[in-house]
Amino acid sequence: MNQVYQKVTDCYESIKDRIPFTPKVALVLGSGLGNYADSMDVKAEIDYSEVKDFPVSTVPGHAGKFIFGYVGEVPVVCMKGRVHYYEGYPISDVVLPARLMHMMGAEILFLTNASGGINPSFGAGDFMLITDHISCFAPNPLIGQNIDELGVRFPDMSHVYDIELQQKIRKAAADENILLKEGIYVQLTGPSFESPAEIKMLRTLGADAVGMSTVVEAIAANHMGMKICGISCVANLAAGMTKNPLTHEEVQAAADEAAPLFKKLITQSIISF
Ligand code: HPA
């Protein structure tokens, strides 16, 4: 068997007896959303360290576990803490959690993150529905022998972010009176923030927000035929757009401040899926 697929299978085998239900939605929590599970009806938790050979995150604020619970009536597996490429893991490990949650039975991958706003009409604290992405600055997670069990060699990428889910998220935002911007998310590897020249380049290329996650997970999930949606919390305006230098602490603080509204938006969205 393909070694990458074998690893996903081994991870699954090591925890399958502890999974309380077949999740419908796999929710990846970005910065600021770490305690989202407090608002869920939690049925089980599995620490990443308990999953055989699972890549364990090293970033402060990204302590890791899978949390299984209900949002309304919807069974959700939630990732508290994700794996970032800049931590030094191979890209196949970065997308391993998405593949594992698909193996658990999740049909929908709901990606969240904090980002830097590139679109000049965005402000810190805005939410952006991800309508498409730019992946060319991060390694493609499908490079290497194709995992035929998961999907085809050359997957179509015309509609990565599911149109119906986008519509449901727009409606959830409107129902809750939450302003929802929309745009294109670009993933760079990090861990350094971008230079002002890079931000200018990314704007020219059509990106509205920049971050260090999400796109590679979306590519792997799209390969597997999952329905994908994503919301980015614009934590700051990107480099060069204000006089302020960027720090992880400030990004985290801004994401924390936006978190209560973000949680509401996620809950209302999931309930409508
Ligand atoms: N750049 C990249 N990633 C980010 C940023 C940023 O400005 N803000 C939050 N995550």
Coordinates of C-alpha atoms and ligand atoms in Angstrom, one line a residue:
M1 CA 0.0 0.0 0.0
N2 CA 1.1 3.6 -0.6
Q3 CA 3.1 4.7 2.5
V4 CA 1.2 7.9 3.0
Y5 CA -2.1 6.1 2.8
Q6 CA -0.8 3.4 5.1
K7 CA -0.1 6.1 7.7
V8 CA -3.6 7.5 7.5
T9 CA -5.0 4.0 7.9
D10 CA -2.7 3.3 10.9
C11 CA -3.9 6.5 12.5
Y12 CA -7.5 5.5 12.0
E13 CA -7.0 2.0 13.3
S14 CA -5.3 3.3 16.4
I15 CA -8.4 5.4 17.4
K16 CA -11.4 4.0 15.6
D17 CA -12.9 2.3 18.7
R18 CA -13.0 5.6 20.5
I19 CA -14.9 7.5 17.8
P20 CA -18.4 8.0 19.2
F21 CA -20.3 8.6 15.9
T22 CA -19.8 9.1 12.2
P23 CA -19.2 12.9 11.9
K24 CA -20.9 14.8 9.1
V25 CA -18.7 17.9 9.4
A26 CA -15.0 18.1 10.0
L27 CA -14.2 21.5 11.5
V28 CA -10.7 22.9 11.6
L29 CA -10.3 25.6 14.2
G30 CA -8.0 28.5 13.3
S31 CA -6.4 31.0 15.7
G32 CA -8.8 32.4 18.3
L33 CA -11.3 29.5 17.9
G34 CA -9.4 27.1 20.2
N35 CA -12.2 26.9 22.7
Y36 CA -15.0 26.5 20.2
A37 CA -15.7 23.1 21.6
D38 CA -17.0 24.7 24.8
S39 CA -20.1 25.5 22.9
M40 CA -20.6 21.9 21.6
D41 CA -22.3 19.0 23.2
V42 CA -19.0 17.0 23.5
K43 CA -19.1 13.2 23.4
A44 CA -15.4 12.3 23.2
E45 CA -11.9 13.8 22.9
I46 CA -8.8 12.2 21.5
D47 CA -5.4 13.9 22.1
Y48 CA -3.2 14.0 19.0
S49 CA -0.5 12.4 21.0
E50 CA -2.8 9.3 21.4
V51 CA -3.1 8.8 17.6
K52 CA -0.3 6.5 16.3
D53 CA 2.4 8.5 14.5
F54 CA 0.2 11.7 14.3
P55 CA 2.1 14.9 13.8
V56 CA 1.8 16.9 17.0
S57 CA 1.7 20.7 16.6
T58 CA 4.3 22.9 18.3
V59 CA 2.7 26.4 17.9
P60 CA 1.6 28.1 21.1
G61 CA -2.2 28.4 20.9
H62 CA -2.5 25.3 18.8
A63 CA -2.5 22.5 21.4
G64 CA -4.0 19.5 19.7
K65 CA -6.9 17.2 20.0
F66 CA -9.9 15.9 18.1
I67 CA -13.1 16.8 19.8
F68 CA -16.3 14.9 18.8
G69 CA -19.6 16.6 19.6
Y70 CA -22.9 17.9 18.3
V71 CA -23.6 21.4 17.0
G72 CA -27.3 21.4 17.2
E73 CA -28.2 18.0 15.7
V74 CA -25.1 17.9 13.5
P75 CA -22.3 15.4 14.5
V76 CA -19.0 17.2 14.2
V77 CA -15.4 16.2 14.6
C78 CA -13.5 19.3 15.5
M79 CA -9.7 19.8 15.2
K80 CA -8.4 21.9 18.1
G81 CA -5.0 22.8 16.7
R82 CA -3.8 22.1 13.2
V83 CA -0.5 21.1 11.7
H84 CA 1.4 23.8 9.8
Y85 CA 3.9 23.3 7.0
Y86 CA 6.3 25.8 8.6
E87 CA 6.7 23.6 11.6
G88 CA 8.8 21.3 9.4
Y89 CA 6.5 18.4 8.7
P90 CA 6.3 16.9 5.3
I91 CA 3.3 18.2 3.4
S92 CA 1.7 14.8 3.5
D93 CA 1.6 15.1 7.3
V94 CA 0.0 18.5 7.1
V95 CA -2.9 17.1 5.2
L96 CA -3.0 13.8 7.1
P97 CA -5.7 15.1 9.6
A98 CA -8.0 16.0 6.8
R99 CA -7.6 12.6 5.3
L100 CA -8.1 11.0 8.7
M101 CA -11.4 12.9 9.3
H102 CA -12.6 11.8 5.8
M103 CA -11.8 8.2 6.8
M104 CA -13.9 8.8 10.0
G105 CA -16.8 9.5 7.6
A106 CA -16.9 13.3 7.4
E107 CA -18.5 14.6 4.2
I108 CA -17.8 18.3 4.8
L109 CA -14.5 20.0 5.6
F110 CA -15.1 23.4 7.2
L111 CA -11.8 25.3 7.3
T112 CA -11.2 28.4 9.4
N113 CA -8.1 30.5 9.9
A114 CA -6.8 33.9 10.8
S115 CA -5.3 35.9 7.9
G116 CA -3.8 39.2 6.9
G117 CA -6.1 41.4 4.8
I118 CA -4.8 42.3 1.4
N119 CA -7.9 43.8 0.0
P120 CA -7.8 47.5 1.0
S121 CA -11.6 47.4 1.8
F122 CA -11.0 44.9 4.5
G123 CA -10.4 45.8 8.2
A124 CA -9.1 43.9 11.2
G125 CA -11.9 41.8 12.7
D126 CA -13.6 41.2 9.3
F127 CA -14.8 37.8 8.3
M128 CA -14.1 36.6 4.7
L129 CA -16.0 33.7 3.1
I130 CA -13.3 31.9 1.0
T131 CA -14.6 31.7 -2.5
D132 CA -11.4 30.4 -4.1
H133 CA -7.7 30.1 -3.4
I134 CA -4.2 30.6 -4.8
S135 CA -2.0 27.6 -4.0
C136 CA 1.1 28.2 -6.1
F137 CA 3.3 29.4 -3.2
A138 CA 2.8 26.3 -1.1
P139 CA 3.8 22.7 -2.0
N140 CA 1.0 20.7 -3.5
P141 CA 0.1 17.9 -1.1
L142 CA -0.8 15.6 -4.0
I143 CA 2.8 15.4 -5.3
G144 CA 4.1 11.8 -5.2
Q145 CA 2.5 8.6 -6.1
N146 CA -1.2 9.1 -6.4
I147 CA -3.3 7.6 -3.6
D148 CA -5.9 5.9 -5.9
E149 CA -8.0 4.9 -2.9
L150 CA -8.6 8.6 -2.3
G151 CA -8.9 10.2 -5.7
V152 CA -7.7 10.7 -9.2
R153 CA -4.2 11.8 -10.3
F154 CA -5.3 15.1 -11.8
P155 CA -8.2 16.5 -9.8
D156 CA -10.4 19.3 -11.1
M157 CA -10.1 22.4 -9.0
S158 CA -12.9 24.5 -10.7
H159 CA -15.2 24.5 -7.6
V160 CA -13.1 23.7 -4.5
Y161 CA -15.4 25.7 -2.2
D162 CA -18.9 24.2 -2.4
I163 CA -21.4 26.6 -3.9
E164 CA -24.3 25.4 -1.7
L165 CA -22.3 25.6 1.5
Q166 CA -21.2 29.1 0.5
Q167 CA -24.8 30.1 0.1
K168 CA -25.7 28.6 3.5
I169 CA -22.9 30.5 5.2
R170 CA -24.0 33.8 3.5
K171 CA -27.5 33.2 4.9
A172 CA -26.3 32.3 8.4
A173 CA -24.3 35.5 8.4
A174 CA -27.3 37.6 7.3
D175 CA -29.6 35.9 9.8
E176 CA -27.1 36.8 12.6
N177 CA -26.4 40.3 11.3
I178 CA -22.8 39.5 10.8
L179 CA -21.0 41.3 8.0
L180 CA -19.4 38.7 5.8
K181 CA -16.9 39.8 3.2
E182 CA -15.8 37.4 0.4
G183 CA -12.6 36.7 -1.4
I184 CA -9.6 34.7 -2.5
Y185 CA -7.3 33.3 0.1
V186 CA -3.6 32.7 -0.7
Q187 CA -1.4 30.4 1.4
L188 CA 2.3 31.1 1.8
T189 CA 4.5 28.8 3.7
G190 CA 5.4 31.2 6.5
P191 CA 6.7 31.3 9.2
S192 CA 7.9 34.8 8.4
F193 CA 5.2 37.2 7.6
E194 CA 5.2 38.7 4.1
S195 CA 7.2 41.7 3.0
P196 CA 5.3 44.8 1.7
A197 CA 6.5 44.0 -1.8
E198 CA 5.1 40.4 -1.6
I199 CA 1.8 41.8 -0.4
K200 CA 1.7 44.1 -3.4
M201 CA 2.5 41.2 -5.7
L202 CA -0.3 39.1 -4.1
R203 CA -2.8 41.9 -4.5
T204 CA -1.8 42.1 -8.2
L205 CA -2.4 38.4 -8.5
G206 CA -5.9 38.8 -7.1
A207 CA -5.6 37.6 -3.5
D208 CA -7.8 39.2 -0.8
A209 CA -6.3 37.6 2.3
V210 CA -3.1 35.8 3.1
G211 CA -2.2 33.1 5.6
M212 CA -0.1 30.0 6.3
S213 CA -2.7 27.2 6.2
T214 CA -6.0 26.0 4.7
V215 CA -5.2 25.7 0.9
V216 CA -3.2 22.5 1.1
E217 CA -6.0 21.0 3.3
A218 CA -8.6 22.1 0.8
I219 CA -6.6 20.5 -2.1
A220 CA -6.3 17.2 -0.2
A221 CA -10.0 17.3 0.7
N222 CA -11.0 18.2 -2.9
H223 CA -9.0 15.2 -4.1
M224 CA -11.1 13.0 -1.9
G225 CA -14.4 14.5 -3.1
M226 CA -15.3 16.2 0.2
K227 CA -17.5 19.3 0.2
I228 CA -15.4 22.2 1.4
C229 CA -16.1 25.6 2.8
G230 CA -13.9 28.1 4.6
I231 CA -14.1 31.3 6.5
S232 CA -11.1 33.5 7.3
C233 CA -10.9 36.0 10.1
V234 CA -8.9 39.0 9.0
A235 CA -6.8 39.5 12.1
N236 CA -4.7 42.4 10.7
L237 CA -4.0 44.3 7.6
A238 CA -1.1 42.7 5.7
A239 CA 2.5 44.0 5.8
G240 CA 3.0 47.5 4.4
M241 CA -0.7 48.5 4.6
T242 CA -0.3 50.1 8.1
K243 CA 2.7 51.5 9.9
N244 CA 2.6 48.7 12.5
P245 CA 5.0 45.8 12.4
L246 CA 3.3 42.4 12.6
T247 CA 3.6 40.1 15.6
H248 CA 2.1 36.7 16.3
E249 CA 0.8 38.0 19.6
E250 CA -1.1 40.8 18.0
V251 CA -2.6 38.5 15.4
Q252 CA -3.6 36.1 18.2
A253 CA -5.1 38.9 20.2
A254 CA -7.1 40.2 17.3
A255 CA -8.3 36.7 16.5
D256 CA -9.3 36.2 20.1
E257 CA -11.3 39.5 20.0
A258 CA -13.2 38.4 16.9
A259 CA -13.8 34.9 18.3
P260 CA -17.2 35.3 19.9
L261 CA -18.8 36.5 16.7
F262 CA -16.8 34.0 14.7
K263 CA -18.1 31.2 16.8
K264 CA -21.7 32.4 16.3
L265 CA -21.2 32.4 12.5
I266 CA -19.7 28.9 12.6
T267 CA -22.5 27.5 14.7
Q268 CA -25.3 29.1 12.6
S269 CA -23.6 27.8 9.5
I270 CA -23.1 24.2 10.7
I271 CA -26.7 24.0 11.9
S272 CA -27.9 24.9 8.4
F273 CA -25.7 22.3 6.6
Ligands
HPA1 N1 0.2 37.0 7.0 C1 0.2 35.7 7.0 N2 -0.5 35.0 7.8 C2 -1.2 35.6 8.7 C3 -1.3 37.0 8.8 C4 -0.5 37.8 7.8 O1 -0.5 39.0 7.8 N3 -2.2 37.4 9.7 C5 -2.6 36.2 10.3 N4 -2.0 35.1 9.7

